[in-house]
Short mmCIF file of C-alpha atoms in Angstrom, two decimals:
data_model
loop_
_atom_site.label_atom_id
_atom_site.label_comp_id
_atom_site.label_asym_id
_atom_site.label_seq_id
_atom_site.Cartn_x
_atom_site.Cartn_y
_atom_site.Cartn_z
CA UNK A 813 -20.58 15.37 7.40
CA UNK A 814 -20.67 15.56 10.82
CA UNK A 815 -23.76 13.71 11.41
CA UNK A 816 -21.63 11.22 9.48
CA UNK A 817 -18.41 11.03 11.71
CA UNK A 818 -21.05 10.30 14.34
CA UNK A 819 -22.58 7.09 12.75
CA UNK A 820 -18.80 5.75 13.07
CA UNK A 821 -16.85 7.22 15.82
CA UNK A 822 -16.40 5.18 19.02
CA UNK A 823 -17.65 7.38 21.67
CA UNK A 824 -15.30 6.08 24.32
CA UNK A 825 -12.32 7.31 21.93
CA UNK A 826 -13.56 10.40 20.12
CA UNK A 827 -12.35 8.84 17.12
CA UNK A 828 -13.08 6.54 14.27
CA UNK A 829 -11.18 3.05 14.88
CA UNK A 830 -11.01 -0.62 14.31
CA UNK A 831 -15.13 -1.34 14.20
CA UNK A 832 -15.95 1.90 13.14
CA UNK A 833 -13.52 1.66 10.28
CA UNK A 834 -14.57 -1.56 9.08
CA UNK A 835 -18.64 -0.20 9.55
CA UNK A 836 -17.52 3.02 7.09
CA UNK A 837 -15.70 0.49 4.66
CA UNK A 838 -18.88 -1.77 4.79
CA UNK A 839 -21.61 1.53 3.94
CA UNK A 840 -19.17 1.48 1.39
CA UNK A 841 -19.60 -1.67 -0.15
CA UNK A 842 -15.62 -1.98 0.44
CA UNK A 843 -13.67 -4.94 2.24
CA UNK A 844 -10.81 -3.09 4.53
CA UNK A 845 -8.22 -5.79 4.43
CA UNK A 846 -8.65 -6.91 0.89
CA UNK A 847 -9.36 -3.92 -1.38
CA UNK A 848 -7.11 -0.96 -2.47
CA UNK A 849 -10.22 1.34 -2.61
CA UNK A 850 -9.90 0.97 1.45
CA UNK A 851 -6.18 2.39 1.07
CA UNK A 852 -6.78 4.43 -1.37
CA UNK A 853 -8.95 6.40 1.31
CA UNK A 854 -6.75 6.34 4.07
CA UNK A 855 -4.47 8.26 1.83
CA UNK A 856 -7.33 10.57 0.37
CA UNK A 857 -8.25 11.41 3.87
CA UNK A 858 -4.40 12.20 4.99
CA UNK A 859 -4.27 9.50 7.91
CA UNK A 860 -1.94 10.08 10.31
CA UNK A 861 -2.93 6.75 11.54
CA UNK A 862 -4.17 3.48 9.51
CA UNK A 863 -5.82 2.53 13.08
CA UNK A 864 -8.14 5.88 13.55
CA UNK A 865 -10.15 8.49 11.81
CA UNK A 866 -10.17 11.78 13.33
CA UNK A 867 -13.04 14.17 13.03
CA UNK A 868 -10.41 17.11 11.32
CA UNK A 869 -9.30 13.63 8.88
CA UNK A 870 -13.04 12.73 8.20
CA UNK A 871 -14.34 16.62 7.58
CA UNK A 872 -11.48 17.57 5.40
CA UNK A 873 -11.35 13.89 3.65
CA UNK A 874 -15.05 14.16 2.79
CA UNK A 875 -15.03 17.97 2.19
CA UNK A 876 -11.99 17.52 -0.59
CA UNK A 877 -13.59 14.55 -2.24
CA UNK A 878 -16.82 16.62 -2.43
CA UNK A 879 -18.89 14.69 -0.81
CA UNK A 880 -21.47 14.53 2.21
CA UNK A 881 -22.86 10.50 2.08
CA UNK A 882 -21.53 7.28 1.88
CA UNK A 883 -23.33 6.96 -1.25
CA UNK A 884 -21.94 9.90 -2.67
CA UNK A 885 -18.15 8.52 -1.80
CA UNK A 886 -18.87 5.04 -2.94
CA UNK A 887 -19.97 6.38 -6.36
CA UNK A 888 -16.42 8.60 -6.37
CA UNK A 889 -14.66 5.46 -5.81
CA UNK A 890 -14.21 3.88 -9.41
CA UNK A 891 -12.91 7.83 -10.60
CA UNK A 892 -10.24 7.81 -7.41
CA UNK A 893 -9.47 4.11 -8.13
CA UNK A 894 -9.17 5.41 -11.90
CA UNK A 895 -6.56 8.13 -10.73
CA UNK A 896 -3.90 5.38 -9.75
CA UNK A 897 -3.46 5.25 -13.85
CA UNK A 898 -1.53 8.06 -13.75
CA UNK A 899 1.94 6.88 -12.58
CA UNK A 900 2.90 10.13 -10.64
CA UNK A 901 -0.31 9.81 -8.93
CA UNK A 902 0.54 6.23 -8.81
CA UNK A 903 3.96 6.32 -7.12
CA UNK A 904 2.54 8.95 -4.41
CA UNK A 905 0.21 6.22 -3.56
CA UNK A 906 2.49 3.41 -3.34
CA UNK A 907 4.98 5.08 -1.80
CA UNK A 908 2.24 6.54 1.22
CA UNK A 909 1.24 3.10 1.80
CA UNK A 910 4.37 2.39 3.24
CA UNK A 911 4.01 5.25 5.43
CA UNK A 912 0.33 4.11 6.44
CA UNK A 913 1.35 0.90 7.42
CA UNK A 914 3.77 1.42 9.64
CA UNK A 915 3.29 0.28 13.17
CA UNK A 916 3.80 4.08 14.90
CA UNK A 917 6.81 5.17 14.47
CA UNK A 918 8.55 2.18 12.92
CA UNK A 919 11.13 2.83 9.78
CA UNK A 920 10.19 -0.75 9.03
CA UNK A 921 7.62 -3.34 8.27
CA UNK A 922 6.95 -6.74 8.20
CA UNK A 923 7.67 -8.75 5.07
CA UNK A 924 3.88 -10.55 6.12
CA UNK A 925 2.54 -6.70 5.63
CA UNK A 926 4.90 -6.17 2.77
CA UNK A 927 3.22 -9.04 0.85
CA UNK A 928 -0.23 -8.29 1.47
CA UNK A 929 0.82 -4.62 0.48
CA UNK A 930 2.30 -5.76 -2.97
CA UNK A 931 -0.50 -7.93 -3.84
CA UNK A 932 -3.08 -5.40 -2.91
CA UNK A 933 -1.42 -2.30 -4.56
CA UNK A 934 0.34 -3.34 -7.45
CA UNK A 935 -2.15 -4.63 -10.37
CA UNK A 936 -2.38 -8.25 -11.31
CA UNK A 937 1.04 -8.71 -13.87
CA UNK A 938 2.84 -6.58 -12.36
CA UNK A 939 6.74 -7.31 -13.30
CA UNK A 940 8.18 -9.07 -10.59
CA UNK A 941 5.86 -9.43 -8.03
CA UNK A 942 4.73 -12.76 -7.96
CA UNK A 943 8.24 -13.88 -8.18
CA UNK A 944 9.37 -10.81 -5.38
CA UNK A 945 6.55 -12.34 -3.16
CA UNK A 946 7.62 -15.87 -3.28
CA UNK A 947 11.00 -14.69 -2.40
CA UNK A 948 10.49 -12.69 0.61
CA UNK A 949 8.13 -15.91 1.80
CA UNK A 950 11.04 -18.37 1.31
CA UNK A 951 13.73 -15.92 2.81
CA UNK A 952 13.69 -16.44 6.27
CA UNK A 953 16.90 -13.53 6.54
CA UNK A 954 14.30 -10.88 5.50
CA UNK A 955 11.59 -10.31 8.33
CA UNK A 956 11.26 -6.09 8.01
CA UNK A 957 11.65 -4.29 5.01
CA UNK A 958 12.45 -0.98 5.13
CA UNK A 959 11.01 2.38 3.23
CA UNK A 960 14.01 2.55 1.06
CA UNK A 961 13.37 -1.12 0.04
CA UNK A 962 10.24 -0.81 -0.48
CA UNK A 963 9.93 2.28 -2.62
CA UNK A 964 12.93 0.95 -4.50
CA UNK A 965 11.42 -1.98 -5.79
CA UNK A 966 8.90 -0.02 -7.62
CA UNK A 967 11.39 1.35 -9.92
CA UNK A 968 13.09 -2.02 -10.03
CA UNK A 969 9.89 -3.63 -11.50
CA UNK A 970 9.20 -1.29 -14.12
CA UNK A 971 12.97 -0.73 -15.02
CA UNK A 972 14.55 -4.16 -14.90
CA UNK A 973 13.12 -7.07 -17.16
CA UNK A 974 12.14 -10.27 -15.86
CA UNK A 975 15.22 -11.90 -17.57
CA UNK A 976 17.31 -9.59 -15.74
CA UNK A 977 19.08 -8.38 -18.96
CA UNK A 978 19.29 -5.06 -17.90
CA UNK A 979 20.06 -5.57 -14.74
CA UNK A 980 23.56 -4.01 -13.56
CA UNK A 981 24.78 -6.75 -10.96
CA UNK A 982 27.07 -3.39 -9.40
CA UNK A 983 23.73 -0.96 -9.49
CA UNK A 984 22.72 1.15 -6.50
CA UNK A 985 19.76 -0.97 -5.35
CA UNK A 986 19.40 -2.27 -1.95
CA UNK A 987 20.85 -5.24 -1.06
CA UNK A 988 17.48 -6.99 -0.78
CA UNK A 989 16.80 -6.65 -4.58
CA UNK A 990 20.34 -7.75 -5.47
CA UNK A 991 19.37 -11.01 -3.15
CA UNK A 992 16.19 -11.24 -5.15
CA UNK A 993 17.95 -11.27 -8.51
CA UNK A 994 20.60 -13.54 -7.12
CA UNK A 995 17.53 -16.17 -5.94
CA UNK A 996 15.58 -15.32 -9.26
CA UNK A 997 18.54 -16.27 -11.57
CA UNK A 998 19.23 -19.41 -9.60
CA UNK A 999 15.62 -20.46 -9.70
CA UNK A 1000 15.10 -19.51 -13.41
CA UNK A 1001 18.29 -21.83 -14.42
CA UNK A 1002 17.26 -25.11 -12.46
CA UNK A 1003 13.90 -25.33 -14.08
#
């Protein structure tokens, strides 16, 4: 595993980062900005940062996966990917991508992040997301959204109906979901 680390890590940094990263995705057969798998093992390997591997995050990452080659992890990858169906295992996933993709110490990121996130994470059909996405790209009040926002609206999309039925307009949500329902119900009675 260590011989591993080596193939990757930047020898000016003692770490794994940006080229590095992008090299293990590659070995991987996995595209870093455009497939979950990629976030899916930033969370395996307990990043403290989504812009470096450490050696301690690579060993342990590899050594709880169970495995010692690239070829080994990329044929675990369809059985981790397969995990995500269990929504416990789900929600601990969505919610740590928040967490992974925050710039340092942020509470907040941006809605351009936020999009990519949604579209990346949550499967194609997923209640409310197209619709959430065009939102947050017309709504030029909303450039951040925040952890509670963001973990909120998965409960929001697998709780509330597309028509809104069950929505209670005096519910707890954030205010960013009651300005999505607001837009939503306005859009959906001018068509």
């Amino acid at each position: 595993i260590s011989a591993l680390y080596s193939r990757f890590e930047d020898s000016d940094e003692g770490v794994i980062t940006g080229e590095g990263i992008m090299a293990f995705f590659d070995a991987l057969d996995v595209d870093g900005g455009a497939d979950v798998e990629a976030l899916l093992l930033m969370w395996k390997f307990n990043l403290a940062d989504q812009n470096q591997i450490t050696r301690e995050e690579f060993v342990n990452g590899l050594t709880t996966l169970e495995c010692d080659t690239t070829d080994k992890l990329k044929a675990k990858l369809p059985q981790l990917k397969s995990e995500l169906s269990d929504p416990a295992i789900f929600k601990q996933f969505y919610r740590a991508t928040f967490q992974m993709s925050r710039d340092g110490t942020q509470r907040t990121i941006e809605k351009e992040i936020v999009v990519m996130l949604l579209r990346l994470v949550l499967p194609e059909g997923h209640p409310h997301v197209d619709a959430f996405v065009t939102f947050l790209e017309n709504t030029t009040s909303v450039t951040r959204v925040t952890i509670d926002q963001w973990n909120s609206f998965l409960d929001f999309s697998l709780g509330i109906s597309d028509d809104f039925s069950n929505f209670d307009d005096d519910g707890a949500w954030p205010l960013l979901l009651d300005e999505y329902v607001e837009w939503a119900r306005e859009r959906n009675s001018s068509k």
